[in-house]
Coordinates of C-alpha atoms in Angstrom, one line a residue:
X1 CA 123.6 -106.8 73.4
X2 CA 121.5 -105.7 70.8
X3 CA 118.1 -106.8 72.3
X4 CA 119.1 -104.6 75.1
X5 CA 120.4 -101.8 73.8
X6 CA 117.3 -101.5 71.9
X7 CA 115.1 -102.3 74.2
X8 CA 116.8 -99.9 76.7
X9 CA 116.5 -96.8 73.9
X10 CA 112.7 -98.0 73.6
X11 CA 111.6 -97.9 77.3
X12 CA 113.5 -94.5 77.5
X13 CA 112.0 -93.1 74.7
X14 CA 108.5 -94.0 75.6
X15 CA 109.3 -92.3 79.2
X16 CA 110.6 -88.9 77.5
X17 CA 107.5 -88.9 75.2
X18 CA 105.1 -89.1 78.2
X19 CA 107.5 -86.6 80.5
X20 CA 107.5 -84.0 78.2
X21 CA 103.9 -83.9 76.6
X22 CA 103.0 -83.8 80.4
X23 CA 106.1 -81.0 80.9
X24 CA 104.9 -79.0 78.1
X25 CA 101.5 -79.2 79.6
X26 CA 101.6 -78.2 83.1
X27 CA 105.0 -75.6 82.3
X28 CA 103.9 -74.6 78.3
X29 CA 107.4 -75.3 77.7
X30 CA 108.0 -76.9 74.0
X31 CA 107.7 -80.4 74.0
X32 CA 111.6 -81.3 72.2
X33 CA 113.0 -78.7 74.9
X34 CA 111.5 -80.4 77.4
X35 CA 112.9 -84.0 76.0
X36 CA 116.8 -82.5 76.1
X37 CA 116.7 -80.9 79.7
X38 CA 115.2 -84.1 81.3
X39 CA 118.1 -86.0 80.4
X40 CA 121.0 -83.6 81.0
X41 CA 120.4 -83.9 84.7
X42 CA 120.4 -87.5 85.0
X43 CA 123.5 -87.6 83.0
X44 CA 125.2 -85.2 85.0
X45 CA 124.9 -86.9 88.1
X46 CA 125.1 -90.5 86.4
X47 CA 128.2 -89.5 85.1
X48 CA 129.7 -88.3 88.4
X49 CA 128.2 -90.8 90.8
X50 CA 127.6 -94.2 88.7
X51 CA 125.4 -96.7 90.1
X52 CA 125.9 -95.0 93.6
X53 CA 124.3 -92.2 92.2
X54 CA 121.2 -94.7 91.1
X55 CA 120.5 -96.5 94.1
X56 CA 120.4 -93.0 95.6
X57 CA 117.9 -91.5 93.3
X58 CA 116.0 -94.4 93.7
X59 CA 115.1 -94.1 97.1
X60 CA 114.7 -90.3 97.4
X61 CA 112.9 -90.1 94.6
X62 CA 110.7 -92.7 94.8
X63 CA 110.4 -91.6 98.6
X64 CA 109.3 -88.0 97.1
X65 CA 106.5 -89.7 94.5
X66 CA 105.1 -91.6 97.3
X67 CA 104.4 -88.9 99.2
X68 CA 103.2 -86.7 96.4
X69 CA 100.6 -90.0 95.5
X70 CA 99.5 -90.3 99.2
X71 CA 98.4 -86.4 99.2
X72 CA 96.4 -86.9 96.6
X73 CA 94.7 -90.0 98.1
X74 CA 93.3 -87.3 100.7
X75 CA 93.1 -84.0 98.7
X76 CA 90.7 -86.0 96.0
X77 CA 87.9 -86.3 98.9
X78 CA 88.3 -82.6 100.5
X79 CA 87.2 -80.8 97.8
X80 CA 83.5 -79.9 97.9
X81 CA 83.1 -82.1 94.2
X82 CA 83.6 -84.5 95.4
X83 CA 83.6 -85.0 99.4
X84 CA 83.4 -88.6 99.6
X85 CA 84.2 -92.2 97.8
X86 CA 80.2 -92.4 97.5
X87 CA 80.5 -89.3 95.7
X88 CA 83.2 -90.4 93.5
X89 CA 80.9 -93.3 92.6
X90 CA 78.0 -90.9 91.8
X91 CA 80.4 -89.1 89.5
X92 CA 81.7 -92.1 87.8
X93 CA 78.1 -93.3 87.0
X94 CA 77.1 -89.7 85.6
X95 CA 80.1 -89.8 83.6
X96 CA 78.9 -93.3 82.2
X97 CA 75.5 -91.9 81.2
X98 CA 77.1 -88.7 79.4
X99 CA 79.5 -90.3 77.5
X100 CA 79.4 -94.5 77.5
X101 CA 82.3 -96.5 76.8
X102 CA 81.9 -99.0 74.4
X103 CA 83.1 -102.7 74.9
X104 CA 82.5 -102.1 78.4
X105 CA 79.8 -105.0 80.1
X106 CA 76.4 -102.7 80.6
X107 CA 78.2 -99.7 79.0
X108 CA 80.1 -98.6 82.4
X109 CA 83.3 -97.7 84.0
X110 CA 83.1 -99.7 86.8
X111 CA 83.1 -103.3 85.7
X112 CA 86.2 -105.4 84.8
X113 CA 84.1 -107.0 81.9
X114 CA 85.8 -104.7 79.3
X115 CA 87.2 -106.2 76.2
X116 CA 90.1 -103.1 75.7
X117 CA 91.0 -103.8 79.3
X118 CA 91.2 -107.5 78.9
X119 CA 94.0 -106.9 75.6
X120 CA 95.6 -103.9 77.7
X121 CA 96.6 -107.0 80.4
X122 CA 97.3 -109.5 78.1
X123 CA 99.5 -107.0 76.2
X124 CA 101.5 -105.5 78.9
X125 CA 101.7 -109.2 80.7
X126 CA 104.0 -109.9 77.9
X127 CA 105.9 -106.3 77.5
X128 CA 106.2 -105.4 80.7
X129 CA 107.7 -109.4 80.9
X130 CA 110.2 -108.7 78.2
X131 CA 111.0 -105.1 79.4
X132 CA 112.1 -106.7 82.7
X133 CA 113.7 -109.8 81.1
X134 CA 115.7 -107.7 78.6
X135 CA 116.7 -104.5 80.8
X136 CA 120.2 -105.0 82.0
X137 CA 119.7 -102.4 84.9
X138 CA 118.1 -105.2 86.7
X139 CA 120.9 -106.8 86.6
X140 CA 123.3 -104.5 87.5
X141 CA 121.1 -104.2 90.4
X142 CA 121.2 -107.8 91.4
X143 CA 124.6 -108.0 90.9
X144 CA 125.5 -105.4 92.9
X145 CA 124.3 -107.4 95.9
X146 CA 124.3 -111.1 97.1
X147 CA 121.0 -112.9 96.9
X148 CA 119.9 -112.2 100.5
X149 CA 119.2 -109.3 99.8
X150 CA 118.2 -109.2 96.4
X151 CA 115.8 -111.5 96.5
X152 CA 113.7 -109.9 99.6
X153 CA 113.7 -106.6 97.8
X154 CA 112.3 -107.3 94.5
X155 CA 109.9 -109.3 96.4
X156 CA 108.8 -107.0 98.7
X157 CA 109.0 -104.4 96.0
X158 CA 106.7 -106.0 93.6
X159 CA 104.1 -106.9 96.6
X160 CA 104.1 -103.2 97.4
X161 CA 104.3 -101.0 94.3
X162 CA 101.3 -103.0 92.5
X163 CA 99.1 -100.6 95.1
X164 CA 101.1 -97.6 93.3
X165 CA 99.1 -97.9 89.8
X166 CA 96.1 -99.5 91.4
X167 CA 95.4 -97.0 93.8
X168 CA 96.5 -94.0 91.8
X169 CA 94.8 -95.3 88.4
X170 CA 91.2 -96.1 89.8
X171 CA 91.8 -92.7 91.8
X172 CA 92.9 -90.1 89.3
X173 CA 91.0 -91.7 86.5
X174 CA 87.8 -91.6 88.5
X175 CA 88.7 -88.1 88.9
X176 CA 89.3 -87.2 85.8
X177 CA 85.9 -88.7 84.3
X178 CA 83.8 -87.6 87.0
X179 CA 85.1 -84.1 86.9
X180 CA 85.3 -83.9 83.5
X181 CA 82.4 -81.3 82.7
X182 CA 83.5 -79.6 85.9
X183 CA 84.8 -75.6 85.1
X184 CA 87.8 -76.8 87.1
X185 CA 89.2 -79.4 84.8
X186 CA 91.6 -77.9 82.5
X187 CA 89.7 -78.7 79.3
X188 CA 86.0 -77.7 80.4
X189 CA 84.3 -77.4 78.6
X190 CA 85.2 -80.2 76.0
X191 CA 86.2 -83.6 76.7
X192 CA 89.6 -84.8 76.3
X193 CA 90.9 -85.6 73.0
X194 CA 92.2 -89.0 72.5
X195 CA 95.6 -87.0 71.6
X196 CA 95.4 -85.8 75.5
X197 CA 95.0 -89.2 76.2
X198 CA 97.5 -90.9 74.6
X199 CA 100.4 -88.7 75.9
X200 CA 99.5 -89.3 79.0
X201 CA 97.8 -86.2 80.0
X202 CA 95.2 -87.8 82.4
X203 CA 96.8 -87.5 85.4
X204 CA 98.2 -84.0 84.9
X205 CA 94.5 -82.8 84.6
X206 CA 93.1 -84.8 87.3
X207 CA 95.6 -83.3 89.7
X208 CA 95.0 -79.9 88.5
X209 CA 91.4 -80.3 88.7
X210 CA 91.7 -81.3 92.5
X211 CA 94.5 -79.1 93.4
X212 CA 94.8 -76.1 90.6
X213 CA 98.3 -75.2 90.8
X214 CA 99.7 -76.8 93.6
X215 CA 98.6 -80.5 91.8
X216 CA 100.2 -79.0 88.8
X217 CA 103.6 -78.4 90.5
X218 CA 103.0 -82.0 92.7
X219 CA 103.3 -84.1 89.1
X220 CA 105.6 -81.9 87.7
X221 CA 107.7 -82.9 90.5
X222 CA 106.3 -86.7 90.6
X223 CA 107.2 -86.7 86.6
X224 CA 110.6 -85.2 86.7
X225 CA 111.6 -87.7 89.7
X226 CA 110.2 -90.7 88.3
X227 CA 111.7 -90.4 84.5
X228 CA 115.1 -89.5 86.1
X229 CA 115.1 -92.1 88.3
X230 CA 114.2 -94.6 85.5
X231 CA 116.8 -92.9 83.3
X232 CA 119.4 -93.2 85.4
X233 CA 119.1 -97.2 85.7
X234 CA 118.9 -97.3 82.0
X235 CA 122.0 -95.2 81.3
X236 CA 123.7 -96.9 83.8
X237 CA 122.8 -100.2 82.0
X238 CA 123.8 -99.0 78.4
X239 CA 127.4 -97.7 79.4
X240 CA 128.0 -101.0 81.2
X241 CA 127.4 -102.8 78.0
X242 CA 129.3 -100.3 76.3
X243 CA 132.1 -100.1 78.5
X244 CA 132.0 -104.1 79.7
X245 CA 130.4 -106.4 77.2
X246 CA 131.9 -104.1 73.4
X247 CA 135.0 -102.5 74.4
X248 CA 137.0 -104.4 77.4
X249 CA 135.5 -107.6 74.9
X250 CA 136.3 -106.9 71.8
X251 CA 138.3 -103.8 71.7
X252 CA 140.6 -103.9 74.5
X253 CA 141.0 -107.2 76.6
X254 CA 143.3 -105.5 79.1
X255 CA 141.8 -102.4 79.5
X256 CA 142.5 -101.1 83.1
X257 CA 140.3 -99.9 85.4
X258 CA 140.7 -96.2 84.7
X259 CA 140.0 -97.4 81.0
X260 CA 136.4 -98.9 81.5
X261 CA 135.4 -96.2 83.9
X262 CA 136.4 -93.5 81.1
X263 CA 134.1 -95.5 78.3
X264 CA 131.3 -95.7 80.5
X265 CA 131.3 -92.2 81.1
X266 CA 131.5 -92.1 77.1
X267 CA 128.3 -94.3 77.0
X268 CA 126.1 -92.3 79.3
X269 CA 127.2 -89.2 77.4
X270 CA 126.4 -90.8 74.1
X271 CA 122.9 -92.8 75.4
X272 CA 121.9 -89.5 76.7
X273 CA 122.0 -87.7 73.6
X274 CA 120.7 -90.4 71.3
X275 CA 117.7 -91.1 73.2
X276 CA 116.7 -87.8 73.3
X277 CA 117.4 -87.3 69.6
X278 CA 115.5 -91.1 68.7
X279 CA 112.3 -89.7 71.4
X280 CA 112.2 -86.2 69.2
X281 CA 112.4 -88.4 65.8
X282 CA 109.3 -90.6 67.2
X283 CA 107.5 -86.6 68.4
X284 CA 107.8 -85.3 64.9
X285 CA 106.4 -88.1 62.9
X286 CA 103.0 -88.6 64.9
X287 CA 104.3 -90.9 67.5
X288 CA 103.4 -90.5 71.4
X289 CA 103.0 -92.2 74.7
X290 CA 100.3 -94.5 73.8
X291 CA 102.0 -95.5 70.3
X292 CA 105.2 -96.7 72.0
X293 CA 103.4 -98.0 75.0
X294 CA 101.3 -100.5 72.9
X295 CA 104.0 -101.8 70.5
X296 CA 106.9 -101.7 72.9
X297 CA 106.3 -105.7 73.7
X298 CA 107.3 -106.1 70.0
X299 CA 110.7 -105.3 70.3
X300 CA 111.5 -106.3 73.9
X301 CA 110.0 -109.6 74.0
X302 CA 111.5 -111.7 71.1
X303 CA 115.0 -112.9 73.6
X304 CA 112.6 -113.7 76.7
X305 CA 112.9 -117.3 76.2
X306 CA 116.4 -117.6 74.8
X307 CA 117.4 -115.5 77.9
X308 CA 115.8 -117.6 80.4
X309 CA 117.0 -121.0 78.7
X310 CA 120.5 -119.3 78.8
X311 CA 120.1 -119.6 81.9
X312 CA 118.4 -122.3 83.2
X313 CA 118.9 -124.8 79.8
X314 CA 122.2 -126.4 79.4
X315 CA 121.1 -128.0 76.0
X316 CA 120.8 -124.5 74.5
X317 CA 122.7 -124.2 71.5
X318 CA 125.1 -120.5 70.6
X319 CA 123.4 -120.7 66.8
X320 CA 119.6 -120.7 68.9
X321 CA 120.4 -118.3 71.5
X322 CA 121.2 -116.4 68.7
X323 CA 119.1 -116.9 65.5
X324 CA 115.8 -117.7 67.7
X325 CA 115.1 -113.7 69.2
X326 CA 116.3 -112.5 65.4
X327 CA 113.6 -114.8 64.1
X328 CA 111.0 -114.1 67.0
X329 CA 111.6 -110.3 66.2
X330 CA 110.9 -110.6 62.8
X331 CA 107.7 -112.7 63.3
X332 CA 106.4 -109.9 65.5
X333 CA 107.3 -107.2 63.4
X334 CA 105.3 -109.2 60.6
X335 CA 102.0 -110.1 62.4
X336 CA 102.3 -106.7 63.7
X337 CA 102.3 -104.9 60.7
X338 CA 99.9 -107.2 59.1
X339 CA 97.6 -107.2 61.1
X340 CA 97.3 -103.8 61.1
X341 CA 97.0 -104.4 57.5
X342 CA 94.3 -106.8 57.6
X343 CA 92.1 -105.1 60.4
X344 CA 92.2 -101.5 59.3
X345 CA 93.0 -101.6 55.1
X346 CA 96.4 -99.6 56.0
X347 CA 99.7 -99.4 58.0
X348 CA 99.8 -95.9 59.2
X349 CA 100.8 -95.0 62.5
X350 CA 96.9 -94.7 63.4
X351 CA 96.0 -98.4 62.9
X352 CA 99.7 -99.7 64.3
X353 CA 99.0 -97.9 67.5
X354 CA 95.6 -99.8 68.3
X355 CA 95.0 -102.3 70.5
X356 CA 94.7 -105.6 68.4
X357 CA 97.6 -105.6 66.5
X358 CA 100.1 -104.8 69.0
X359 CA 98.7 -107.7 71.2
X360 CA 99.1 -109.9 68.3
X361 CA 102.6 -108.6 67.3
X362 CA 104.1 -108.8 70.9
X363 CA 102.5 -112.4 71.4
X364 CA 104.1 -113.2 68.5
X365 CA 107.2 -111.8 69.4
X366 CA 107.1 -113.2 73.2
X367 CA 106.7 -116.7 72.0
X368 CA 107.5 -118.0 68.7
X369 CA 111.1 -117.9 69.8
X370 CA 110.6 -120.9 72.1
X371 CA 109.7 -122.8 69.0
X372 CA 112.7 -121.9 67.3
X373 CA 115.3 -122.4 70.1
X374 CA 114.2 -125.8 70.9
X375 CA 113.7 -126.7 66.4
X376 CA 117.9 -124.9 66.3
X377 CA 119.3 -126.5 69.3
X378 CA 117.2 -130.2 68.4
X379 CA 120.1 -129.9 65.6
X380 CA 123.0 -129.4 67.2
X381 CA 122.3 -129.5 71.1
X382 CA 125.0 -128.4 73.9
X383 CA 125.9 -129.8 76.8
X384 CA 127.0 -127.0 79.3
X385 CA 128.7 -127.3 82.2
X386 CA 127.4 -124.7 84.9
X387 CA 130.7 -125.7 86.9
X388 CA 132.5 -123.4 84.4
X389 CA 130.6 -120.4 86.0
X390 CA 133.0 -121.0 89.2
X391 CA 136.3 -120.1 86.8
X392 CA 134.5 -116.8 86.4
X393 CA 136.3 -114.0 88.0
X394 CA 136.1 -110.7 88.9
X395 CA 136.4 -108.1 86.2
X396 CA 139.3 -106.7 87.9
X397 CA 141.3 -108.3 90.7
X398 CA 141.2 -105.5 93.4
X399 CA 143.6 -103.4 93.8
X400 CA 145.9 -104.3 96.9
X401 CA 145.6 -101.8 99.5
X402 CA 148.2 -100.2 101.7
X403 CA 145.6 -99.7 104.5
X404 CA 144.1 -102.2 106.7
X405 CA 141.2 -99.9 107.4
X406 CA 140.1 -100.4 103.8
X407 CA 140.0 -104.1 103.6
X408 CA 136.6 -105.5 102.9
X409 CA 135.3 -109.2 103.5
X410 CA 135.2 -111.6 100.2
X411 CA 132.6 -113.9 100.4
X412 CA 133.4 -117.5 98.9
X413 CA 130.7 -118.0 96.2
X414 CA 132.4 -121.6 95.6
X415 CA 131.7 -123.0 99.9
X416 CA 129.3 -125.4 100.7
X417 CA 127.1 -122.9 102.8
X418 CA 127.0 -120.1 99.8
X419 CA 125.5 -122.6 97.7
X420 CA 122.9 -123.9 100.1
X421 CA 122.2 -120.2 100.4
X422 CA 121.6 -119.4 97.1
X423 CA 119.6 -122.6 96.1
X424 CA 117.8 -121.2 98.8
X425 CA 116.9 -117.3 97.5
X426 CA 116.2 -119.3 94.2
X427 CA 113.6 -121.4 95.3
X428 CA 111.7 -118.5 97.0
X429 CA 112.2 -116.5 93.8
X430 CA 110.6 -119.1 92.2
X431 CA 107.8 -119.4 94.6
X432 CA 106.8 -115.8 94.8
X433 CA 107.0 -115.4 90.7
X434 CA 104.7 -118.2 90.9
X435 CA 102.3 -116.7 93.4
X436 CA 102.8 -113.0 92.0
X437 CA 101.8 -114.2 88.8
X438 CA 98.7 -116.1 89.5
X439 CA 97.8 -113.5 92.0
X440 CA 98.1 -110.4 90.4
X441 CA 97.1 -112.2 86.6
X442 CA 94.7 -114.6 87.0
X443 CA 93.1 -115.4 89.8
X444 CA 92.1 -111.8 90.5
X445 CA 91.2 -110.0 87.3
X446 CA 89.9 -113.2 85.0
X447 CA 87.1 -114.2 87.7
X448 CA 85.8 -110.7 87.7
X449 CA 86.3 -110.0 83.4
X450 CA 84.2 -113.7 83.3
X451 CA 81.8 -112.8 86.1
X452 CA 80.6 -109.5 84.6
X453 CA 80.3 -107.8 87.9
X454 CA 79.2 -103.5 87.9
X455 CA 80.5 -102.3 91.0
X456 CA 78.4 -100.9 93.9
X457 CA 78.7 -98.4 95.9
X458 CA 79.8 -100.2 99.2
X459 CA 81.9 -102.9 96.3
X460 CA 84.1 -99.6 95.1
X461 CA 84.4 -98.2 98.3
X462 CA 86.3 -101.0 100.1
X463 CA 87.9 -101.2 96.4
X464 CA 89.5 -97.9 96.9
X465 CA 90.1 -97.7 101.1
X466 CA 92.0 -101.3 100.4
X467 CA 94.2 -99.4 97.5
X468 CA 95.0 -96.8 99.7
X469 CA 95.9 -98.5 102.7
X470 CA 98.3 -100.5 100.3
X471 CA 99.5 -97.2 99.3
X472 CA 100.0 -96.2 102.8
X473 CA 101.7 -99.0 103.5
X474 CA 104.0 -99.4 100.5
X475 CA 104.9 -95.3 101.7
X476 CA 106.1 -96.8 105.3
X477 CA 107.9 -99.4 103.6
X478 CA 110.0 -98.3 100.6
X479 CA 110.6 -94.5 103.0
X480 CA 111.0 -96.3 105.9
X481 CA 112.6 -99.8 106.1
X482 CA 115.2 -99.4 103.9
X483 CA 116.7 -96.7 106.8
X484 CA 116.0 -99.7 109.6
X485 CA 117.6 -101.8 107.8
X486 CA 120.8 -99.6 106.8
X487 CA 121.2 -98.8 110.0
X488 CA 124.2 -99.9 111.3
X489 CA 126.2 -99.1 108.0
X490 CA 124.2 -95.6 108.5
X491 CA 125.1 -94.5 112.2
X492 CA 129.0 -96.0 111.1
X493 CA 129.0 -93.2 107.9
X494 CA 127.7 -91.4 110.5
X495 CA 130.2 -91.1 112.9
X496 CA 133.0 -91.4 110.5
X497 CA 131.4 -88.3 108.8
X498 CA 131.3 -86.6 112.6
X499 CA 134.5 -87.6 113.6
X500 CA 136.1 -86.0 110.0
X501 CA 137.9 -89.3 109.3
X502 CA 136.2 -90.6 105.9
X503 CA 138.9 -90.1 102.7
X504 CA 137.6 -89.9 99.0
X505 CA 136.4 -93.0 97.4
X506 CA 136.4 -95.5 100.9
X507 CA 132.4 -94.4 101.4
X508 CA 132.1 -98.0 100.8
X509 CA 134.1 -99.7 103.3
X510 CA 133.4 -97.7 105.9
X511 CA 129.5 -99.7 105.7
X512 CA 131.7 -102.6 107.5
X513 CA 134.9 -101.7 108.6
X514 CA 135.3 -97.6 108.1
X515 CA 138.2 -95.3 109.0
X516 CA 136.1 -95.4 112.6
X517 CA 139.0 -97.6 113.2
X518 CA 135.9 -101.0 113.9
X519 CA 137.6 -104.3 112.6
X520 CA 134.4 -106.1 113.8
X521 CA 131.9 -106.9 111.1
X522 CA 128.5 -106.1 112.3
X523 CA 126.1 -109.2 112.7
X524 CA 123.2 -107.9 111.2
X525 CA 124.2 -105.8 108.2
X526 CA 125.4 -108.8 106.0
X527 CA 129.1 -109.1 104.3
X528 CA 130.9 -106.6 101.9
X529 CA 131.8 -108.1 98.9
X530 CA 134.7 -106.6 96.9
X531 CA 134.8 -105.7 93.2
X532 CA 135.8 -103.8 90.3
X533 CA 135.0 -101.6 88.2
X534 CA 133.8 -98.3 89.1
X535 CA 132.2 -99.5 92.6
X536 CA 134.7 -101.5 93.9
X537 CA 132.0 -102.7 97.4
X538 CA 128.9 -103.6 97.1
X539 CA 126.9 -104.2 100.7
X540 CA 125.6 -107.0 101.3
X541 CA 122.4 -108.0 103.8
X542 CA 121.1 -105.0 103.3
X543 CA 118.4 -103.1 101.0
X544 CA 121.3 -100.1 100.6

């Protein structure tokens, strides 16, 4: 719980830091302003509409950025500037002879021979690892729906929103160097300061550079959406730990239903205020995007491998999956903080924000934990029994209902053909981490770092048409599918919206057997599967 919590107030943090020095920016509204109204709205409607309210805002809004990214992948080449991915190229190379970047193979932009990028992967191969591993929204997520459909979605997800940083970060940072001694950029006629940089500020510039105002307003918008959206998953996960894992555990037992609901709407009160209030601490000593996005690995990797053995490990012992992350995190912290030390003479916020010594730190952090674990548990191993996972029940047993039009299918997780399912989903997990890994980590960026290629012309062209096409494509399918898929549960809310027949609260049902009056289950759009809390149904089948 702690790991989480703290790596949830870290990755929210780092998002407020980077929303509001690009806020303040583009608006000139103060920066710790900026950090409180961001948050009020997402707990306003988090607090209203719980994880409902987060699927939601996941779609619209990530609907909305999509867009916004896909305009710029055509306004970039309209303006006279530019005109061209050839004359992109041209500006990238001037920008190379103005002002070349050092550690970079034959002083240039366009080669992936750089020794800051090669640390940049290996550092956030391990953070972004542990941000995952360690951020319970994902798991509300997933548990929110059965396997076949979690499983396609995060895999189709991953496949397509790679092309969303890909596209947009050889795009707008083309931009923003080729354009950079343009009267158009925002900063002409210096360069940007590495302060600009490290908040963020990039993007903000290259969109305002390309389309004055109206790219201003576009990543206002693409800002606000995307932190809120984020937000909103990570409040979500913070009050279910409040509300589930601290006080219906250790406070209360038999806390009802109404009970939890009014403690999680506690916790996403109380995590909306504190991580504003911890993002305007970090703002007023020094500390800004870049800072937290470089040491973030050292505080949400050390439980990666005690999480993953909790769940795949029987032999784990409790005194392992407890001491080893403790251990790991102080190890981190230590190489972190010493190396800093013994790179730089001092540990100032300066020399703990560069490069080496946060990849050291969040190595250290990622993996001397699977040494401890296995030294703690080689004293006193366990021996679990996964069959106790089929006592589990349901938080709450659901409420018997004095309606049959409310009833909802259970689906056994305990029969034969469930199981075969699941072992199923898991092995494709499996074999698309597997690919997605080797894919995305090695067998794409190593050859090129070893191979010391400079792009030509005609090599960055298809580069960038193949990035947007992705993008494209990745528009089509997270706007799109998810409304083909949803769309028998869709045209059922439908009509029960149209025929005035829906009550308060049985939204839900009504995706399999509404107040329509329909008693048949639909034989595409999955199972419902019943449960408590604040939910009570979760669709199944589909990506809603």
């Amino acid at each position: 719980m702690f790991l989480c919590l703290l790596n949830n107030l870290f990755a929210v943090a780092n998002m407020l830091l980077g929303a509001s020095a690009a806020i303040n920016a583009l608006t000139g509204i103060h920066t710790i302003a900026a950090t409180f109204l961001v948050p009020v709205g997402v707990v306003l409607y988090t607090f209203v509409g719980g994880i409902k309210a987060t699927f939601l805002t996941d779609y619209i809004h990530t609907f909305t950025i999509l867009i916004i990214i896909c305009f710029f992948t055509v306004k970039a080449f309209t303006i006279p500037e530019i005109g061209s991915i050839g004359g992109l190229y041209d500006l990238v190379v001037s920008a190379a002879l103005r002002n070349p970047p050092t550690g970079n193979h034959g002083s240039t932009y366009l080669t992936m021979t750089s020794k800051d990028g090669l640390l940049f992967g290996i550092l956030h191969i391990c953070a972004n690892f542990g941000l995952v591993i360690m951020d319970t929204s994902f798991f509300v997520k997933a548990f929110a729906a059965s396997p076949k459909a979690t499983v396609p979605g995060y895999v189709l997800g991953g496949i397509m929103y790679f092309a969303i940083p890909w596209c947009l970060g050889t795009l707008m940072s083309s931009v923003a160097l080729g354009l950079e001694n343009n009267p158009a950029f925002p900063t002409y006629p210096r360069r940007m300061t590495s302060t600009e940089v490290g908040n963020g500020l990039v993007l903000p510039y290259a969109a305002m550079a390309i389309a004055g105002k109206g790219g201003a307003a576009a990543i206002l918008l693409a800002t606000f959406m995307a932190v809120t959206s984020t937000l909103s998953a990570q409040v979500i996960a913070v009050s279910s730990i409040i509300s589930f894992d601290i006080y219906r555990t250790y406070f209360r037992p038999h806390a009802t239903d109404a009970d939890v609901i009014r403690w999680s709407h506690y916790g996403v009160v109380f995590f909306g205020v504190v991580a504003a209030a911890f993002s305007t601490l970090l703002f007023y000593i020094g500390v800004n995007l870049g800072w937290t996005l470089y040491m973030l690995g050292v505080v949400t990797c050390p439980g990666i491998f005690p999480t993953v053995f909790t769940l795949l490990w029987k032999h784990q012992s409790r005194a392992a999956v407890i001491v080893a992350p403790v251990l790991g995190m102080l190890t981190g912290i230590g190489v972190w903080l010493g190396s800093a030390y013994g790179l730089y003479g001092a540990v100032t916020i300066e020399t703990t924000g560069f490069a080496l010594p946060c990849v050291y730190g969040t190595v250290a952090s990622a993996f001397s934990p699977l040494p401890y674990s296995l030294l703690i548990t080689v004293f006193n191993p366990q021996n679990y029994d996964w069959e106790d996972f089929k006592k589990e029940k349901l938080a709450f047993s659901p409420a018997p209902s004095t309606s049959n039009t409310s009833s909802a299918i259970v689906e056994n997780p305990d029969a034969p053909v469930s199981q075969a399912v699941m072992r199923r989903w898991a092995y494709i997990a499996a074999l698309f981490s597997v690919a997605t890994f080797l894919g995305h980590w090695v067998l794409w960026p190593l050859p090129m770092y070893a191979s010391k290629y400079i792009f030509s012309k005609s090599f960055f062209t298809a580069w960038v048409v193949v990035a947007i096409i992705w993008v494209w494509g990745t528009l089509l399918v997270a706007g799109f599918y998810p409304i083909l898929d949803g769309r028998h549960q869709l045209g059922k809310i439908w009509r029960a919206v149209r025929e005035g027949k829906l009550r308060k609260g049985t939204l839900g049902g009504t995706s399999e057997r509404g107040e329509t009056g329909d008693s048949e289950t639909s034989s595409t759009s999955g199972e419902v599967e019943k449960g408590g809390g604040e939910e009570g149904i979760a669709v199944k089948g589909s990506g809603i």
